[in-house]
CSV table of N, CA and C in Angstrom, one decimal:
chain,number,residue,atom,x,y,z
A,22,MET,N,62.2,-30.2,23.8
A,22,MET,CA,60.9,-30.2,25.9
A,22,MET,C,60.5,-30.6,25.1
A,23,ASN,N,59.3,-32.0,25.8
A,23,ASN,CA,58.2,-32.3,25.8
A,23,ASN,C,57.7,-31.8,27.5
A,24,ILE,N,56.9,-30.8,26.4
A,24,ILE,CA,55.9,-29.7,27.6
A,24,ILE,C,55.1,-31.0,29.1
A,25,LEU,N,55.0,-32.4,28.9
A,25,LEU,CA,53.6,-33.1,29.4
A,25,LEU,C,55.1,-33.3,30.8
A,26,SER,N,56.4,-32.9,30.8
A,26,SER,CA,57.7,-33.7,31.5
A,26,SER,C,58.0,-32.1,31.3
A,27,LYS,N,57.7,-31.2,31.3
A,27,LYS,CA,58.7,-29.8,31.4
A,27,LYS,C,57.5,-29.4,33.3
A,28,PHE,N,55.7,-30.1,33.0
A,28,PHE,CA,55.3,-30.1,33.5
A,28,PHE,C,55.2,-30.8,35.3
A,29,LEU,N,54.7,-31.5,34.9
A,29,LEU,CA,55.0,-32.8,36.0
A,29,LEU,C,56.5,-33.5,36.3
A,30,THR,N,56.9,-32.5,36.3
A,30,THR,CA,57.8,-33.2,37.2
A,30,THR,C,58.2,-33.9,38.2
A,31,PRO,N,58.7,-34.9,38.8
A,31,PRO,CA,58.7,-35.0,39.7
A,31,PRO,C,58.4,-34.8,41.1
A,32,SER,N,59.2,-33.0,41.2
A,32,SER,CA,59.6,-32.6,42.1
A,32,SER,C,57.9,-31.7,43.1
A,33,ARG,N,57.7,-31.8,41.3
A,33,ARG,CA,56.0,-31.0,42.0
A,33,ARG,C,55.3,-31.6,42.4
A,34,VAL,N,54.8,-33.1,42.1
A,34,VAL,CA,54.2,-33.7,42.5
A,34,VAL,C,54.2,-34.6,43.6
A,35,LEU,N,56.0,-34.5,43.7
A,35,LEU,CA,56.4,-34.4,45.5
A,35,LEU,C,55.5,-33.4,46.4
A,36,VAL,N,56.0,-32.5,46.3
A,36,VAL,CA,55.5,-32.0,47.4
A,36,VAL,C,53.4,-31.5,47.1
A,37,VAL,N,53.0,-31.9,46.5
A,37,VAL,CA,52.0,-31.7,46.4
A,37,VAL,C,52.0,-32.3,47.2
A,38,GLY,N,52.0,-33.9,46.5
A,38,GLY,CA,51.8,-34.8,47.7
A,38,GLY,C,52.0,-35.3,49.2
A,39,PHE,N,53.4,-34.1,49.2
A,39,PHE,CA,53.7,-34.0,51.0
A,39,PHE,C,52.8,-33.4,51.4
A,40,ALA,N,52.0,-32.1,50.9
A,40,ALA,CA,51.9,-31.1,51.3
A,40,ALA,C,49.9,-31.8,51.8
A,41,LEU,N,49.6,-32.6,50.8
A,41,LEU,CA,48.5,-33.8,51.3
A,41,LEU,C,48.6,-33.8,52.5
A,42,LEU,N,49.8,-34.6,52.1
A,42,LEU,CA,49.6,-35.7,53.4
A,42,LEU,C,50.7,-35.0,54.6
A,43,ILE,N,50.9,-33.5,54.7
A,43,ILE,CA,50.3,-32.9,56.1
A,43,ILE,C,49.5,-32.8,56.7
A,44,LEU,N,48.5,-32.0,55.3
A,44,LEU,CA,47.1,-31.2,56.2
A,44,LEU,C,46.0,-32.9,56.1
A,45,PHE,N,45.3,-34.1,55.4
A,45,PHE,CA,45.1,-34.8,55.9
A,45,PHE,C,45.5,-36.1,55.7
A,46,GLY,N,46.6,-36.6,56.4
A,46,GLY,CA,47.7,-37.2,57.0
A,46,GLY,C,46.8,-38.5,57.0
A,47,THR,N,47.0,-39.2,55.3
A,47,THR,CA,46.1,-40.7,54.9
A,47,THR,C,47.0,-41.0,54.7
A,48,LEU,N,46.9,-41.6,53.5
A,48,LEU,CA,48.4,-43.2,53.7
A,48,LEU,C,49.2,-42.2,52.1
A,49,LEU,N,50.8,-42.6,52.0
A,49,LEU,CA,51.3,-41.8,51.2
A,49,LEU,C,51.1,-42.3,49.9
A,50,LEU,N,50.9,-43.4,49.5
A,50,LEU,CA,50.3,-44.0,48.6
A,50,LEU,C,49.6,-43.2,47.3
A,51,THR,N,47.8,-43.5,48.7
A,51,THR,CA,46.8,-42.3,48.6
A,51,THR,C,47.4,-40.9,47.8
A,52,VAL,N,47.9,-39.7,48.6
A,52,VAL,CA,48.5,-39.3,48.2
A,52,VAL,C,48.8,-38.5,46.9
A,53,LEU,N,49.8,-39.9,46.9
A,53,LEU,CA,50.4,-39.1,45.7
A,53,LEU,C,49.9,-40.0,44.8
A,54,PHE,N,48.8,-40.5,44.4
A,54,PHE,CA,47.7,-41.0,43.0
A,54,PHE,C,46.9,-40.1,43.5
A,55,GLU,N,46.6,-38.9,44.1
A,55,GLU,CA,45.6,-37.1,44.2
A,55,GLU,C,46.3,-36.9,42.8
A,56,ALA,N,47.8,-36.2,43.6
A,56,ALA,CA,49.3,-35.1,43.8
A,56,ALA,C,48.9,-35.3,41.9
A,57,THR,N,49.3,-36.8,41.5
A,57,THR,CA,49.9,-37.4,40.0
A,57,THR,C,48.7,-37.2,39.5
A,58,SER,N,47.3,-37.2,39.4
A,58,SER,CA,46.7,-37.6,38.9
A,58,SER,C,45.8,-36.1,39.1
A,59,ALA,N,46.3,-35.2,40.0
A,59,ALA,CA,44.9,-33.3,38.9
A,59,ALA,C,46.8,-33.5,38.9
A,60,PHE,N,47.8,-33.4,39.1
A,60,PHE,CA,48.8,-32.7,37.9
A,60,PHE,C,48.6,-33.2,36.2
A,61,GLY,N,48.1,-34.6,36.3
A,61,GLY,CA,48.1,-34.6,34.7
A,61,GLY,C,46.2,-35.0,34.3
A,62,THR,N,45.3,-34.5,35.5
A,62,THR,CA,44.2,-34.3,34.8
A,62,THR,C,43.4,-35.4,33.9
A,63,VAL,N,43.6,-36.5,34.7
A,63,VAL,CA,43.5,-38.4,34.1
A,63,VAL,C,41.7,-38.8,34.5
A,64,GLY,N,41.6,-37.4,36.0
A,64,GLY,CA,40.7,-37.8,36.3
A,64,GLY,C,40.4,-39.1,37.7
A,65,LEU,N,41.1,-39.4,38.2
A,65,LEU,CA,41.4,-40.5,38.4
A,65,LEU,C,41.1,-40.0,40.4
A,66,SER,N,40.6,-40.6,40.9
A,66,SER,CA,40.3,-40.1,42.7
A,66,SER,C,40.4,-42.3,43.6
A,67,LEU,N,41.1,-41.8,44.5
A,67,LEU,CA,41.0,-43.0,45.8
A,67,LEU,C,40.2,-42.6,46.7
A,68,GLY,N,39.4,-41.9,46.6
A,68,GLY,CA,38.0,-41.1,47.6
A,68,GLY,C,38.7,-40.1,48.7
A,69,LEU,N,39.5,-39.4,47.7
A,69,LEU,CA,40.5,-38.6,48.6
A,69,LEU,C,40.4,-37.1,47.9
A,70,THR,N,39.6,-36.8,47.4
A,70,THR,CA,39.4,-35.5,46.6
A,70,THR,C,37.7,-35.0,47.7
A,71,PRO,N,36.2,-35.4,48.3
A,71,PRO,CA,35.2,-35.3,48.5
A,71,PRO,C,35.8,-34.4,49.1
A,72,ASP,N,37.0,-34.8,50.4
A,72,ASP,CA,37.1,-34.6,52.0
A,72,ASP,C,38.0,-33.1,51.7
A,73,LEU,N,38.2,-33.0,50.9
A,73,LEU,CA,39.4,-31.6,50.3
A,73,LEU,C,38.8,-30.2,51.0
A,74,THR,N,39.1,-29.3,51.2
A,74,THR,CA,38.7,-28.4,52.0
A,74,THR,C,38.3,-27.1,51.1
A,75,VAL,N,37.7,-26.8,50.8
A,75,VAL,CA,37.3,-25.2,49.4
A,75,VAL,C,38.9,-24.8,48.9
A,76,ILE,N,40.0,-25.4,49.1
A,76,ILE,CA,41.6,-24.1,49.9
A,76,ILE,C,41.6,-25.0,48.6
A,77,GLY,N,41.8,-26.6,49.0
A,77,GLY,CA,42.0,-27.6,47.6
A,77,GLY,C,41.4,-27.9,46.8
A,78,LYS,N,40.3,-27.5,47.0
A,78,LYS,CA,39.3,-27.4,45.9
A,78,LYS,C,39.8,-26.8,45.0
A,79,ILE,N,39.5,-25.7,45.3
A,79,ILE,CA,40.1,-24.5,44.8
A,79,ILE,C,41.2,-24.7,44.0
A,80,ALA,N,42.7,-25.7,45.0
A,80,ALA,CA,43.8,-25.5,43.5
A,80,ALA,C,43.7,-26.7,42.5
A,81,ILE,N,42.7,-27.4,43.0
A,81,ILE,CA,42.8,-28.5,41.9
A,81,ILE,C,41.5,-28.6,41.4
A,82,ILE,N,40.7,-26.8,40.8
A,82,ILE,CA,40.6,-26.2,40.0
A,82,ILE,C,41.3,-25.3,38.7
A,83,ILE,N,41.7,-24.6,40.0
A,83,ILE,CA,43.3,-23.9,38.7
A,83,ILE,C,44.3,-24.9,38.2
A,84,THR,N,45.0,-25.5,39.0
A,84,THR,CA,45.2,-26.6,38.0
A,84,THR,C,44.4,-27.6,36.6
A,85,ILE,N,43.6,-27.9,36.8
A,85,ILE,CA,42.9,-28.2,35.3
A,85,ILE,C,42.6,-27.5,34.5
A,86,THR,N,42.6,-26.0,34.9
A,86,THR,CA,42.7,-24.8,34.2
A,86,THR,C,43.8,-24.8,33.6
A,87,GLY,N,44.2,-24.7,34.4
A,87,GLY,CA,46.5,-24.2,33.5
A,87,GLY,C,46.7,-25.5,33.1
A,88,ARG,N,46.3,-26.7,32.9
A,88,ARG,CA,47.2,-27.9,32.2
A,88,ARG,C,46.0,-27.7,30.8
A,89,VAL,N,45.0,-27.4,31.4
A,89,VAL,CA,43.6,-27.5,29.8
A,89,VAL,C,44.4,-25.8,28.8
A,90,GLY,N,43.8,-24.9,29.6
A,90,GLY,CA,44.6,-23.9,29.3
A,90,GLY,C,43.2,-22.7,28.9
A,91,PRO,N,44.0,-21.4,30.2
A,91,PRO,CA,42.5,-20.6,29.9
A,91,PRO,C,41.9,-20.2,28.3
A,92,LEU,N,42.6,-20.4,27.3
A,92,LEU,CA,42.4,-20.1,26.2
A,92,LEU,C,41.2,-21.2,25.7
A,93,THR,N,42.2,-22.4,25.8
A,93,THR,CA,41.3,-23.5,25.0
A,93,THR,C,40.1,-23.2,26.0
A,94,LEU,N,39.3,-23.3,27.5
A,94,LEU,CA,38.7,-23.5,28.4
A,94,LEU,C,37.4,-22.1,27.7
A,95,ALA,N,37.9,-20.9,28.3
A,95,ALA,CA,37.2,-20.1,27.3
A,95,ALA,C,36.4,-20.9,25.8
A,96,PHE,N,37.5,-21.2,24.9
A,96,PHE,CA,36.6,-20.4,22.9
A,96,PHE,C,35.5,-22.1,23.9
A,97,VAL,N,36.0,-23.2,24.5
A,97,VAL,CA,34.6,-24.6,25.2
A,97,VAL,C,33.5,-23.5,25.5
A,98,LEU,N,34.5,-23.0,26.0
A,98,LEU,CA,32.8,-22.8,27.1
A,98,LEU,C,31.7,-21.2,26.3
A,99,THR,N,32.0,-21.1,25.0
A,99,THR,CA,31.5,-20.0,25.4
A,99,THR,C,31.1,-20.3,23.1
A,100,GLN,N,31.5,-21.5,23.1
A,100,GLN,CA,30.6,-21.4,21.4
A,100,GLN,C,29.7,-22.7,21.7
A,101,LYS,N,28.4,-21.9,20.2
A,101,LYS,CA,26.8,-22.0,20.4
A,101,LYS,C,26.9,-22.8,19.5
A,102,LYS,N,26.4,-24.2,19.6
A,102,LYS,CA,26.0,-25.4,18.9
A,102,LYS,C,25.1,-25.0,17.4
A,103,LYS,N,25.9,-25.0,16.5
A,103,LYS,CA,25.7,-25.2,15.1
A,103,LYS,C,24.5,-26.7,14.6
A,104,ASN,N,23.7,-25.8,14.1
A,104,ASN,CA,22.9,-27.0,14.3
A,104,ASN,C,22.3,-27.4,12.1
A,105,GLN,N,23.2,-26.9,11.4
A,105,GLN,CA,23.5,-27.1,10.3
A,105,GLN,C,25.5,-27.7,9.6
A,106,ALA,N,24.3,-28.9,9.4
A,106,ALA,CA,25.9,-29.8,8.8
A,106,ALA,C,26.5,-29.2,7.7
A,107,ASN,N,27.9,-29.3,8.1
A,107,ASN,CA,29.4,-29.2,7.3
A,107,ASN,C,28.9,-29.8,5.7
A,108,TYR,N,28.3,-30.7,5.8
A,108,TYR,CA,27.8,-31.2,3.8
A,108,TYR,C,27.1,-31.3,3.5
A,109,LYS,N,27.2,-31.1,1.7
A,109,LYS,CA,25.1,-31.6,1.8
A,109,LYS,C,25.1,-32.2,0.8
A,110,TYR,N,24.3,-32.8,0.4
A,110,TYR,CA,24.1,-34.4,-1.0
A,110,TYR,C,24.5,-33.2,-1.7
A,111,LEU,N,24.3,-34.4,-3.1
A,111,LEU,CA,24.5,-34.3,-4.1
A,111,LEU,C,23.8,-34.2,-5.0
A,112,ASP,N,23.0,-33.3,-5.9
A,112,ASP,CA,22.2,-34.4,-6.9
A,112,ASP,C,22.2,-34.4,-8.8
A,113,GLU,N,22.3,-35.4,-8.8
A,113,GLU,CA,22.8,-36.3,-9.7
A,113,GLU,C,22.7,-36.9,-10.2
A,114,ARG,N,22.0,-37.3,-11.7
A,114,ARG,CA,21.6,-38.5,-12.3
A,114,ARG,C,22.6,-39.3,-12.5
A,115,MET,N,22.1,-41.0,-12.6
A,115,MET,CA,23.7,-41.7,-12.9
A,115,MET,C,23.4,-42.9,-13.8
A,116,LEU,N,23.8,-43.1,-14.7
A,116,LEU,CA,23.5,-43.9,-15.9
A,116,LEU,C,23.7,-45.5,-15.5
A,117,ILE,N,23.4,-46.2,-16.1
A,117,ILE,CA,24.1,-47.6,-15.0
A,117,ILE,C,23.2,-48.9,-16.7
A,118,GLY,N,24.4,-48.8,-17.0
A,118,GLY,CA,23.9,-50.2,-18.0
A,118,GLY,C,24.2,-49.5,-19.3
């Protein structure tokens, strides 16, 4: 089973969409777009996200963290920047002619 189809079910998007609709009272398409964007970690917004309460913003952060994965997020945040390249130039004399 595809992981995306497992987590991004239409029922979950509709439940979150209707919860946002009840909380903010905006247009249905705007709310469904925001909910789908949050579940898909797309990063698109129609301007509803800045108006969210603290709880709404925390919910979106948790959604993105859960989608990316806690271990992946921890790995990215703890990586040290490497200054050395993973290659080295060869020193060889070439005969031409």
